[in-house]
CSV table of C-alpha atoms in Angstrom, one decimal:
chain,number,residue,atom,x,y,z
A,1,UNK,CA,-12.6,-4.9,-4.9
A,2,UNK,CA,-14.8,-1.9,-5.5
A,3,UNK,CA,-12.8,0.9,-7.7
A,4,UNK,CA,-12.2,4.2,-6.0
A,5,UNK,CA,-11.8,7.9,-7.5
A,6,UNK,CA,-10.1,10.6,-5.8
A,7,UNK,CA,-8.8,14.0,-6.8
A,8,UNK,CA,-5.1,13.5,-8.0
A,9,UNK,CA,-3.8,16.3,-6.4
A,10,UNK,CA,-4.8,19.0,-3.8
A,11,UNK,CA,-2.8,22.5,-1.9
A,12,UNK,CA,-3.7,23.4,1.5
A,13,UNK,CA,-1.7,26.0,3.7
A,14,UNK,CA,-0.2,25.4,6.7
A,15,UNK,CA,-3.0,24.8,9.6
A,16,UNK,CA,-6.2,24.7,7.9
A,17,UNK,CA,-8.0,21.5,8.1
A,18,UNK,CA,-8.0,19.3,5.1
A,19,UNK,CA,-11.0,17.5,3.7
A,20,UNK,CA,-9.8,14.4,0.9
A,21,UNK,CA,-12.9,12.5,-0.6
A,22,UNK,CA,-13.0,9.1,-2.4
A,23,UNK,CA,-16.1,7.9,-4.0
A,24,UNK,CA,-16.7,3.9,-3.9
A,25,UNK,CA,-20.2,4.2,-5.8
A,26,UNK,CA,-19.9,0.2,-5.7
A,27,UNK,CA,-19.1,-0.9,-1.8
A,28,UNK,CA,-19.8,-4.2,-0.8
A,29,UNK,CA,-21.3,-4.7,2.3
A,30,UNK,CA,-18.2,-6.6,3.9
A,31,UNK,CA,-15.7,-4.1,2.5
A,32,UNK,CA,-14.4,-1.4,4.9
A,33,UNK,CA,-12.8,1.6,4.2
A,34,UNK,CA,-9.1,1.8,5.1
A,35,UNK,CA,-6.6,5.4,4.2
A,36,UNK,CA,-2.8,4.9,3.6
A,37,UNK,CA,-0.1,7.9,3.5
A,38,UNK,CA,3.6,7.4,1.4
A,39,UNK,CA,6.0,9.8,1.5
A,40,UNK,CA,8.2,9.4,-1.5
A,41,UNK,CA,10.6,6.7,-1.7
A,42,UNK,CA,8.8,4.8,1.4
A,43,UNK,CA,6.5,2.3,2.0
A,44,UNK,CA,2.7,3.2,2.6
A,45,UNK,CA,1.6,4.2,6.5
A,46,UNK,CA,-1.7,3.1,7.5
A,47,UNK,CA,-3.7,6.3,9.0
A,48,UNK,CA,-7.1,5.2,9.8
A,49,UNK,CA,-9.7,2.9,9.0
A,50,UNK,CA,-13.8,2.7,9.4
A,51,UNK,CA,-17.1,0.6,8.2
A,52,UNK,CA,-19.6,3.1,8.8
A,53,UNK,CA,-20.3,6.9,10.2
A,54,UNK,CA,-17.6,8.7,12.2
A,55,UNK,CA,-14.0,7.4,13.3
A,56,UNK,CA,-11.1,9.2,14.6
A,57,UNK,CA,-7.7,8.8,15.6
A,58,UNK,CA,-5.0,11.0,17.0
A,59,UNK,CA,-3.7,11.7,13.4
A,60,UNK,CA,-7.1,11.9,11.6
A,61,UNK,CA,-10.9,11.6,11.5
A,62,UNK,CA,-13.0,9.3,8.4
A,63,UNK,CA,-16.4,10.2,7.6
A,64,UNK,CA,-18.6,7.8,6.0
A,65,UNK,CA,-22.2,8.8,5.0
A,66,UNK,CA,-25.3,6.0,5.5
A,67,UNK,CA,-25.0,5.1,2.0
A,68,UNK,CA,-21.1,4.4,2.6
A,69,UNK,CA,-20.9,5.2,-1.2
A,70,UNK,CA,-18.0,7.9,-0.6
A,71,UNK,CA,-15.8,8.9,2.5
A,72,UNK,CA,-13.8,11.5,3.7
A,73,UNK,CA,-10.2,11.8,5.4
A,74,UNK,CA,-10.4,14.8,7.3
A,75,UNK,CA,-6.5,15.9,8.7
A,76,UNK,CA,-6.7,18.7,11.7
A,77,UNK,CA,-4.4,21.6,10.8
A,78,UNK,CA,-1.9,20.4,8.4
A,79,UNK,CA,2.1,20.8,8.8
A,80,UNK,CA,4.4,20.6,6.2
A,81,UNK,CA,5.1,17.2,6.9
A,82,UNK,CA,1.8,16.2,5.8
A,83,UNK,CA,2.9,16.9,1.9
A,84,UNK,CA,2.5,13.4,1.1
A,85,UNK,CA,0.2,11.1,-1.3
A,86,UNK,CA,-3.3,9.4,0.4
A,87,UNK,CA,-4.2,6.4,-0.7
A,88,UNK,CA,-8.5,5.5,-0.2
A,89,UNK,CA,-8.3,1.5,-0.2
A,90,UNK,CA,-12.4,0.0,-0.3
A,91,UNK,CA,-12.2,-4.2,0.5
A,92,UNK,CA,-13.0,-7.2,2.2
A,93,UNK,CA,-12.3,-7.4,5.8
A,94,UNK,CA,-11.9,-11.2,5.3
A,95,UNK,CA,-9.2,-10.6,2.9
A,96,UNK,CA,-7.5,-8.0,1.0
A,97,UNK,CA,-6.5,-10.7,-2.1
A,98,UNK,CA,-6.4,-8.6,-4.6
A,99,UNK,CA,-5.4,-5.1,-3.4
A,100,UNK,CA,-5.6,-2.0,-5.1
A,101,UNK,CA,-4.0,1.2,-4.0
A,102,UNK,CA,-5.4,3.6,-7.3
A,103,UNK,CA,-3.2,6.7,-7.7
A,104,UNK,CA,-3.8,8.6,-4.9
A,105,UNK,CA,-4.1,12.2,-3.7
A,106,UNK,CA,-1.2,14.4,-3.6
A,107,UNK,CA,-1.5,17.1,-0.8
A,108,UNK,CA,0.8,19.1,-0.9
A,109,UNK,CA,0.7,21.6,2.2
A,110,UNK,CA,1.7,25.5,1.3
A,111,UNK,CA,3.7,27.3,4.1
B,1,UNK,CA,9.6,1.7,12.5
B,2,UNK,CA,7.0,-1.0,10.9
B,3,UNK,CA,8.9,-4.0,12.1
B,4,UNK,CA,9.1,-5.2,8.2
B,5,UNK,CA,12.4,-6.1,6.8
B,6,UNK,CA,13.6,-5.8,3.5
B,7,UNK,CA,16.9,-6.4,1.8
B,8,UNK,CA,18.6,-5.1,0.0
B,9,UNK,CA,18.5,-1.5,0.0
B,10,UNK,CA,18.8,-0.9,-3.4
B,11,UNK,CA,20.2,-3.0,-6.2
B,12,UNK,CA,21.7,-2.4,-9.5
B,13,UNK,CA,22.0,-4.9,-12.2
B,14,UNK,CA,22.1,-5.2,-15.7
B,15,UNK,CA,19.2,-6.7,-18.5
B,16,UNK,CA,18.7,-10.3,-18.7
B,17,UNK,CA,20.1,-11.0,-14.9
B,18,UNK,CA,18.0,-12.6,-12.1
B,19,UNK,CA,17.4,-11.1,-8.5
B,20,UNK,CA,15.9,-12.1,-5.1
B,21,UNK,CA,14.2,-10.0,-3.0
B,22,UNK,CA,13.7,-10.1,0.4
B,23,UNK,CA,11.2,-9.8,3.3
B,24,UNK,CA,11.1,-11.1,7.0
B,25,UNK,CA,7.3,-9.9,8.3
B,26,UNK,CA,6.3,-8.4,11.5
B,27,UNK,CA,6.3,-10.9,14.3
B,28,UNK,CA,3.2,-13.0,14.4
B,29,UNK,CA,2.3,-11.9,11.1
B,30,UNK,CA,1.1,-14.7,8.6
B,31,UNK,CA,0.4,-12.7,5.4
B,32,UNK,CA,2.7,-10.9,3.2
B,33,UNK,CA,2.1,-8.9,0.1
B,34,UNK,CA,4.1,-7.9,-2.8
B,35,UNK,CA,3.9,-4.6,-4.7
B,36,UNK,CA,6.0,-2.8,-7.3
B,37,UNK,CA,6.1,1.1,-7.7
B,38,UNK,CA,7.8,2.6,-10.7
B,39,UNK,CA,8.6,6.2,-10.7
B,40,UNK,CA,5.8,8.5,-9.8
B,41,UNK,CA,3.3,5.9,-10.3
B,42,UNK,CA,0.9,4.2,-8.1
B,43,UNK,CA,1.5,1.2,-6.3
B,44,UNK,CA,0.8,-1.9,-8.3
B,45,UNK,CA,-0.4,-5.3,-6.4
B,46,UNK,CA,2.0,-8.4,-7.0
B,47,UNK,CA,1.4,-11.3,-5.0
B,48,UNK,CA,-0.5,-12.4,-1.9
B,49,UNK,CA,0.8,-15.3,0.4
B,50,UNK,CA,-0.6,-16.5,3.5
B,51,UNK,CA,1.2,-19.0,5.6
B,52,UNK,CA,3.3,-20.4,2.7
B,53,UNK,CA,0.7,-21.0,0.3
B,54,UNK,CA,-0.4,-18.5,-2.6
B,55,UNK,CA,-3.7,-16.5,-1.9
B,56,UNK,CA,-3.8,-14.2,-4.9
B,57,UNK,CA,-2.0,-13.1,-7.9
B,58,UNK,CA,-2.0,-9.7,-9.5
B,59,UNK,CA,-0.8,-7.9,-12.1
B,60,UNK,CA,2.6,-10.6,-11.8
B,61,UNK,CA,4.8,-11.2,-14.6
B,62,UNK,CA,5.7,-14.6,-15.6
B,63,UNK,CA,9.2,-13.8,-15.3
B,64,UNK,CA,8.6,-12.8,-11.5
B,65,UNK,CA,7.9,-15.5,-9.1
B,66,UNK,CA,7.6,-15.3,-5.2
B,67,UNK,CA,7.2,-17.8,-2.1
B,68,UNK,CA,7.1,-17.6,1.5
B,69,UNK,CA,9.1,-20.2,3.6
B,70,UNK,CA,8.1,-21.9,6.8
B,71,UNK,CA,9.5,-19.0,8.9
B,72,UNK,CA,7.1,-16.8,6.5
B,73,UNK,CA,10.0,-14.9,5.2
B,74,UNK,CA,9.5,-14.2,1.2
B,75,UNK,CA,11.5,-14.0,-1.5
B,76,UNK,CA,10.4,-12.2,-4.9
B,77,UNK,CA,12.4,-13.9,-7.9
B,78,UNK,CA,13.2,-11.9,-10.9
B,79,UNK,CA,14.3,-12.9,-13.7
B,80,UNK,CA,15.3,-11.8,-17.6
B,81,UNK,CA,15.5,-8.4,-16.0
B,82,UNK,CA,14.4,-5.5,-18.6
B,83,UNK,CA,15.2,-1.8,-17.9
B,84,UNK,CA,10.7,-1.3,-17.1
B,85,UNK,CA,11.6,-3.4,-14.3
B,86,UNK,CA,13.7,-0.7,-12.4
B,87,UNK,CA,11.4,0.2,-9.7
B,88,UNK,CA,10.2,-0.1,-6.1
B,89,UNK,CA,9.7,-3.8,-4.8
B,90,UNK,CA,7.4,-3.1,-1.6
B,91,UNK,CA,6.4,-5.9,0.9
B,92,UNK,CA,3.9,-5.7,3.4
B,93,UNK,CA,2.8,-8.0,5.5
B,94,UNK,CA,-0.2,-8.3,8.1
B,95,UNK,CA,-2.0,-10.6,10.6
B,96,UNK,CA,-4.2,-13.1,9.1
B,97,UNK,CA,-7.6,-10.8,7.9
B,98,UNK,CA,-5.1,-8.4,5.7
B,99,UNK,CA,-7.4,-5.6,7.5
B,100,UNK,CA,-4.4,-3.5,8.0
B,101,UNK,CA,-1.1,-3.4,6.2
B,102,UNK,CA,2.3,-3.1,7.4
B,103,UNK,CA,5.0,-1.7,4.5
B,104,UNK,CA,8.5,-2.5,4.5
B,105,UNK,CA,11.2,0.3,3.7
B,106,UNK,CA,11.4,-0.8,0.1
B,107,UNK,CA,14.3,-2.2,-2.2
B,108,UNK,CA,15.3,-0.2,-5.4
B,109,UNK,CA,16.1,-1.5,-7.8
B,110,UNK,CA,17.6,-0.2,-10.6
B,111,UNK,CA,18.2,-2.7,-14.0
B,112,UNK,CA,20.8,-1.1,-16.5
């Protein structure tokens, strides 16, 4: 699976849009790109996933550049509820085998 | 609600004891996954089974064994508990391509 690096940790107020990037300098070309959210003491929630340029979703949009070497999880006007860590997973559509979650982004929205 | 089961809750026991974990999957769903999360860390890949048989191992302990049974329930085995081993035992489980992941609420478990 191709290694990922995102900021540990990031602050946002309440309402402005937040931007979290993940680079994957070494993406295969069958690997998509898939974002997870955990709120503590619970299991991951799957937000969004893409393969290449724009998706979006009623929760958030993921921006992948041409290159697909980094992406971005874009979330509209953040609440309070959205303090939570985001997980950038990069793999294999034909099979997640070996998975690799990282250590995340911490968001942690300001009122 | 992510229509993955786990039980129990939360568990205490003490070092050197033996516990099963387990999981019933979302309907229809063939793969389940395994993962451990000790406090404030990351979530750490266990075990990968699809339709009973083992797909891929991770960063698994010899004293930690899984399978999934016919109905595709699994069961994570551990044994010769030691207090590192209090943690988060997540399952997830999805349809066949893994493409997207569906978590269970979790077991604690906490070894004393």
């Amino acid at each position: 699976l191709a290694k990922t690096t995102q900021p540990i940790s990031m602050d946002s107020y309440e309402g402005q849009e937040v931007n979290i990037t993940c680079s994957h300098n070494n993406i295969a070309t069958n690997d998509y790109i898939t974002w997870y959210q955990q709120f503590p003491s619970q299991g991951p929630r799957f937000i969004i996933q893409g393969y290449k340029t724009k998706v979006t979703n009623e929760v958030a949009s993921l921006f992948i550049p041409a290159d697909r070497k980094s992406s971005t999880l874009s979330l509209p006007r953040v609440s309070l509820s959205d303090t939570a860590v985001y997980y950038c997973l990069v793999g294999d559509v034909g099979g997640y085998q070996k998975v690799t979650f990282g250590t995340g982004t911490k968001l942690q929205v300001i009122p | 609600d992510s229509g993955v089961t786990q039980t129990p809750k939360h568990l205490i026991t003490a070092t050197g004891q033996r516990v099963t974990l387990r999981c019933s999957p979302r309907s229809g769903d063939l793969s389940v996954y395994w993962y451990q999360q000790s406090l404030d860390q990351g979530l750490q890949f266990l075990i990968h089974y699809y339709n009973g048989e083992e797909r891929a191992k991770g960063n698994i302990l010899e004293r930690f064994s899984a399978q999934q049974f016919p109905d595709l329930h699994s069961e994570l085995n551990l044994s010769s508990l030691e207090l590192g081993d209090s943690a988060l035992y997540f399952c997830a489980s999805s349809v066949a391509d893994g493409r997207r992941q569906f978590f269970g609420p979790g077991t604690r478990l906490t070894v004393l």
